[in-house]
CSV table of C-alpha atoms in Angstrom, one decimal:
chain,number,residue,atom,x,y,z
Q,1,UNK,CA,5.5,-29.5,-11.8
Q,2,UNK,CA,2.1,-29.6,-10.5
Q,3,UNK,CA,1.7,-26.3,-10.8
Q,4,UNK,CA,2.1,-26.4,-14.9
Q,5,UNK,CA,-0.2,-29.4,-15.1
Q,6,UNK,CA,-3.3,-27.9,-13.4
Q,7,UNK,CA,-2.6,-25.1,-16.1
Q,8,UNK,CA,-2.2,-27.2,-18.8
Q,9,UNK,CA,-4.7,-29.3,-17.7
Q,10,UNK,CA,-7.3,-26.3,-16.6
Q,11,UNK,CA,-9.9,-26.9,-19.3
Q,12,UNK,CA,-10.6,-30.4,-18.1
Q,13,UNK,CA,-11.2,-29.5,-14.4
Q,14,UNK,CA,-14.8,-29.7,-13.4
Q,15,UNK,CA,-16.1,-25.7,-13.5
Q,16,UNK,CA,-17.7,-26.3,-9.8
Q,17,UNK,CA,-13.6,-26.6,-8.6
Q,18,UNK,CA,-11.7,-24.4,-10.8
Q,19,UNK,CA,-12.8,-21.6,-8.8
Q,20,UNK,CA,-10.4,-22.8,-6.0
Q,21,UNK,CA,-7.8,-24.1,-8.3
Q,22,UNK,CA,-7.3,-20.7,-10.2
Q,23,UNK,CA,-7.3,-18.9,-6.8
Q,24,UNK,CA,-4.5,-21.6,-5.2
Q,25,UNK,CA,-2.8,-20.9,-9.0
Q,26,UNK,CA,-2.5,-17.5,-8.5
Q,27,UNK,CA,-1.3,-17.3,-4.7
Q,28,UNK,CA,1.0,-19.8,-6.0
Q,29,UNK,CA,2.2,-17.9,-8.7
Q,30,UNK,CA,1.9,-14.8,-6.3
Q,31,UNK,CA,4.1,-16.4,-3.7
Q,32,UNK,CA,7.1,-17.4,-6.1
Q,33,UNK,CA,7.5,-14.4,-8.3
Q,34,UNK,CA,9.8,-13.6,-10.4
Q,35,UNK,CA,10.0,-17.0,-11.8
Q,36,UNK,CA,10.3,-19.3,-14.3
Q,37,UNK,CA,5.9,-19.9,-13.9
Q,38,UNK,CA,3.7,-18.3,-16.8
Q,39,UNK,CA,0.7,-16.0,-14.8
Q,40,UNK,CA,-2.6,-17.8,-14.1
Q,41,UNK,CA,-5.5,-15.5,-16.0
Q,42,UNK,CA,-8.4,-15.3,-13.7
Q,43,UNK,CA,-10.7,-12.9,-15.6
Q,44,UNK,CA,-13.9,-14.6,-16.1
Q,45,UNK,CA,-17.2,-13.9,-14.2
Q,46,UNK,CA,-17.6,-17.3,-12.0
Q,47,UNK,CA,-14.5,-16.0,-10.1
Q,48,UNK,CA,-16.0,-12.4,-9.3
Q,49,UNK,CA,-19.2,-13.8,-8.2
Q,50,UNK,CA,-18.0,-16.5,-6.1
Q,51,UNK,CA,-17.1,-14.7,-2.3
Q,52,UNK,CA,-14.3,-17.2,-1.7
Q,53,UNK,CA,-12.4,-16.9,-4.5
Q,54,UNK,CA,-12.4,-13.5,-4.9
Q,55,UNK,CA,-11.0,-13.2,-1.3
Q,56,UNK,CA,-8.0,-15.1,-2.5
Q,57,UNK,CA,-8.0,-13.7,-5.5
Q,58,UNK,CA,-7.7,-10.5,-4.3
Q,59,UNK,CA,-5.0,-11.7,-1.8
Q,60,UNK,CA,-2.9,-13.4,-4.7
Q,61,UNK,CA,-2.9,-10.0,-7.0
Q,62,UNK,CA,-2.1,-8.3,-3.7
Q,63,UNK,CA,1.0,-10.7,-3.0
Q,64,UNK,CA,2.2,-9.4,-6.8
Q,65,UNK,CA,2.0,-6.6,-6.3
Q,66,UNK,CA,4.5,-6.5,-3.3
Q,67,UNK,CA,7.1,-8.6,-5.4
Q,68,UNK,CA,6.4,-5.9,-8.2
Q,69,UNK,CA,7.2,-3.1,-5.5
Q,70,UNK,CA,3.6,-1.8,-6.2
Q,71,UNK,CA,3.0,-1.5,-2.1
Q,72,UNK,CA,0.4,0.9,-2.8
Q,73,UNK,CA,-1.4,-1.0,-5.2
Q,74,UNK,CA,-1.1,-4.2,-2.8
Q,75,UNK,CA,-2.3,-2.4,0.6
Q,76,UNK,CA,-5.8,-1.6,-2.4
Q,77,UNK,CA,-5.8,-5.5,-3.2
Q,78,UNK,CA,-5.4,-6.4,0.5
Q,79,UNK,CA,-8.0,-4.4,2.2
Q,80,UNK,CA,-10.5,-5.4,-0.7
Q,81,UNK,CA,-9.1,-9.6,0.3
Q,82,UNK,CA,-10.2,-8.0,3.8
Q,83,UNK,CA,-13.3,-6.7,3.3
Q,84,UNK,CA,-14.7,-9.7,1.2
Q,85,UNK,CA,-13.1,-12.2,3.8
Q,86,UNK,CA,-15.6,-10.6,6.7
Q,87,UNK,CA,-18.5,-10.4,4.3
Q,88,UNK,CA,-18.5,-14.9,4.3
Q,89,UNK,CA,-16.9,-15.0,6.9
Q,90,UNK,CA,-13.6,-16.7,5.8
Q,91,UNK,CA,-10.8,-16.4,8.7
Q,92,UNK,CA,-7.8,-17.4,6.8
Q,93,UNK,CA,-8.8,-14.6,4.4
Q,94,UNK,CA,-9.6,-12.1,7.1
Q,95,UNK,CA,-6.2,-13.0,9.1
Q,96,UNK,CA,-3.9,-13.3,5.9
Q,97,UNK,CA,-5.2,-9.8,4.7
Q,98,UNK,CA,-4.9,-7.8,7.7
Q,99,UNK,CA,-1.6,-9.7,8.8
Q,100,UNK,CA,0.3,-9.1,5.5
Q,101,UNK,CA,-0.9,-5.4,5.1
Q,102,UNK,CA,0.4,-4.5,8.7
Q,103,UNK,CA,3.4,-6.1,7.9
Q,104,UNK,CA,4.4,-4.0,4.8
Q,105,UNK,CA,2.9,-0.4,6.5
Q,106,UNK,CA,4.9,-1.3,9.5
Q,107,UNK,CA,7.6,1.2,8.5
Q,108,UNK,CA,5.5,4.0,7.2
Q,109,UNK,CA,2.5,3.8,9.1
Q,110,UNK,CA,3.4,2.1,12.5
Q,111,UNK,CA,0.7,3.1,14.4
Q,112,UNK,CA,-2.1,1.6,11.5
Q,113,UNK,CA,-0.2,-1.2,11.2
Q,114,UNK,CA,0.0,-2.0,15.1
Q,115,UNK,CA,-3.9,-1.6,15.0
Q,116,UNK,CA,-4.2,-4.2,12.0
Q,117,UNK,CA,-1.3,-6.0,13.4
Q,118,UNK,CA,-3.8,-6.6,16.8
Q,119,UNK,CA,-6.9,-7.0,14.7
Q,120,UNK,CA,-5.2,-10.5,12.9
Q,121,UNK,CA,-4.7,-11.7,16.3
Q,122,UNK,CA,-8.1,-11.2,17.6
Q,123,UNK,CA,-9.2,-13.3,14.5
Q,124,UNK,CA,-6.6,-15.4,15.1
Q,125,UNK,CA,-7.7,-16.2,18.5
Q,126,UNK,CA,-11.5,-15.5,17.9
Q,127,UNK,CA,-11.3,-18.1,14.9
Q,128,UNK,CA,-8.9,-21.0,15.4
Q,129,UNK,CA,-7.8,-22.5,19.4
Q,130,UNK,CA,-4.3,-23.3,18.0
Q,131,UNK,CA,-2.1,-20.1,17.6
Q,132,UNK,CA,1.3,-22.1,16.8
Q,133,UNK,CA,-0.8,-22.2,13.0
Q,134,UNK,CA,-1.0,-18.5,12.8
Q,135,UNK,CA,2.7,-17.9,14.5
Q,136,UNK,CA,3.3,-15.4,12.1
Q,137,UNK,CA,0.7,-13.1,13.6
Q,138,UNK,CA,2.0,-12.9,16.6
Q,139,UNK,CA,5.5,-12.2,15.1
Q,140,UNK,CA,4.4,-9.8,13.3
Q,141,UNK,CA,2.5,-7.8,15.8
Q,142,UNK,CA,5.4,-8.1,17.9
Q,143,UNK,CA,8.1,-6.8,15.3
Q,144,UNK,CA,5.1,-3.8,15.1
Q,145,UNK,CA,5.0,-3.5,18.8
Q,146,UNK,CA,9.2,-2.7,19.1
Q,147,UNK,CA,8.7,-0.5,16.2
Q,148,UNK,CA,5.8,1.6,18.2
Q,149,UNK,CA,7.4,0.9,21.8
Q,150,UNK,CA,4.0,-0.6,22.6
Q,151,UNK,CA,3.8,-1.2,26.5
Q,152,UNK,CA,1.9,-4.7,25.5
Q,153,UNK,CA,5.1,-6.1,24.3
Q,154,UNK,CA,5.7,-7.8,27.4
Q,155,UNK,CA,2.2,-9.8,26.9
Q,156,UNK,CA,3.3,-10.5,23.4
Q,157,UNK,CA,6.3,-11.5,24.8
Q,158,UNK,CA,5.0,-14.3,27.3
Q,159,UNK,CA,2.4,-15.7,24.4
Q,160,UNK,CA,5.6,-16.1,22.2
Q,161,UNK,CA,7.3,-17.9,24.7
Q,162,UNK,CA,4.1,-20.0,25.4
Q,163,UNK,CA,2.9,-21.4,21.8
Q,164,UNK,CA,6.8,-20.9,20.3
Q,165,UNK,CA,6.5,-24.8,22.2
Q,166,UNK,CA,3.9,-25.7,19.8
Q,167,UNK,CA,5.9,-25.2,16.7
Q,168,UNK,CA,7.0,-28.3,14.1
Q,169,UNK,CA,10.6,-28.8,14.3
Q,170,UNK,CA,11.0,-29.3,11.0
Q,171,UNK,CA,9.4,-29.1,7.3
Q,172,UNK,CA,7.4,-26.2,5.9
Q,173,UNK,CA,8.4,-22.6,6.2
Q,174,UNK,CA,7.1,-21.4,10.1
Q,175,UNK,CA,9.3,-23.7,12.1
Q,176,UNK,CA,10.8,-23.2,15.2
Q,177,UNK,CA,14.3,-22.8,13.5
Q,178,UNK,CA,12.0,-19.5,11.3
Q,179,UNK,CA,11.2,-18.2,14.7
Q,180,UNK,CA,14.1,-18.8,16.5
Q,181,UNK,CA,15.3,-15.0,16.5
Q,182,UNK,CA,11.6,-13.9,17.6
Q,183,UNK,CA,12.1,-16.0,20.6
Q,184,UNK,CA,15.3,-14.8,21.5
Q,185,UNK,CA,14.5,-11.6,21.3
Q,186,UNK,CA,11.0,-11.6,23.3
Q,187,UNK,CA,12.7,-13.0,26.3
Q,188,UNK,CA,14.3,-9.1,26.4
Q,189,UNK,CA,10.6,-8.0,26.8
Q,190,UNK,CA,9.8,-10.8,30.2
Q,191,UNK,CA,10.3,-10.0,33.5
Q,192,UNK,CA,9.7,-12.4,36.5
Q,193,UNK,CA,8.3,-10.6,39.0
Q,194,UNK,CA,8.9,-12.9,42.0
């Protein structure tokens, strides 16, 4: 519902804050496709020149690209969400776009996408003190770590372990309920050596 009425409403929003509402509109639109919401256009100038929407941007025609099966085309859309992202620097942007593009080259490139898979959680970490926000990093570097049978699975393991603690119990998508199989499963890779 909200959704429809910033479009509807789009011509009324102040111009110094549609920048951010078309970008929100479009990973929006991005995030739920195929569905039932008519596509955000996002062609004008003011969006191209502004860093931080383009970044987003970028990451929301990336994230249609993977419902569309275009991977190639996404990976394109992601590393450009990455390289504009550094150039501010934005670290949602920077961690989103190396996250998600290790996460779909995982199968065909495993040994790139462990390398981008590391690089989001050195962001991560390097940006933000509170790593149960960026959880899915960490699964996703380890689901890229079994697939490489990386020896510092056993360290991804115990942080796991560690901030899977920190996790809301409820509402939103990355609960502890999500990640309850990634927990389960990283206590394989632990050892107590005492």
């Amino acid at each position: 519902a909200l959704y429809h009425k910033l479009k509807q409403e789009f011509p009324y929003i102040p111009s110094y804050v549609r920048n951010i509402v078309s970008s929100t509109l479009l990973h929006h639109y991005a995030t739920n496709f195929p569905s039932n919401l008519s596509k955000v256009r996002v062609w004008s100038n003011s969006y191209h020149s502004d860093t931080s929407s383009l970044a987003f941007i970028s990451l929301g025609k990336a994230r249609e690209e993977i419902r569309k099966g275009n991977i190639r085309k996404a990976i394109s859309y992601y590393f450009k969400a990455f390289k504009t992202s550094l150039s501010i620097p934005h670290p949602t942007g920077i961690v989103n776009s190396l996250n998600d593009t290790s996460w779909y080259l995982k199968e065909k490139h495993p040994q790139f996408s462990l390398l981008l898979a590391k690089k989001a959680v050195y962001y991560s970490a390097w940006y933000r003190e509170d790593l149960s926000y960026d959880f899915a990093v960490l699964d996703t570097l380890f689901e890229v770590q079994k697939i490489n049978n990386d020896l510092s699975i056993c360290e991804t393991s115990m942080i796991i372990q560690h901030y899977y603690g920190f996790l809301p119990n409820s509402s939103g998508k990355y609960t502890k309920e999500h990640y309850k199989k990634t927990l389960e499963f990283s206590k394989r890779f632990c050892f107590d050596l005492e």
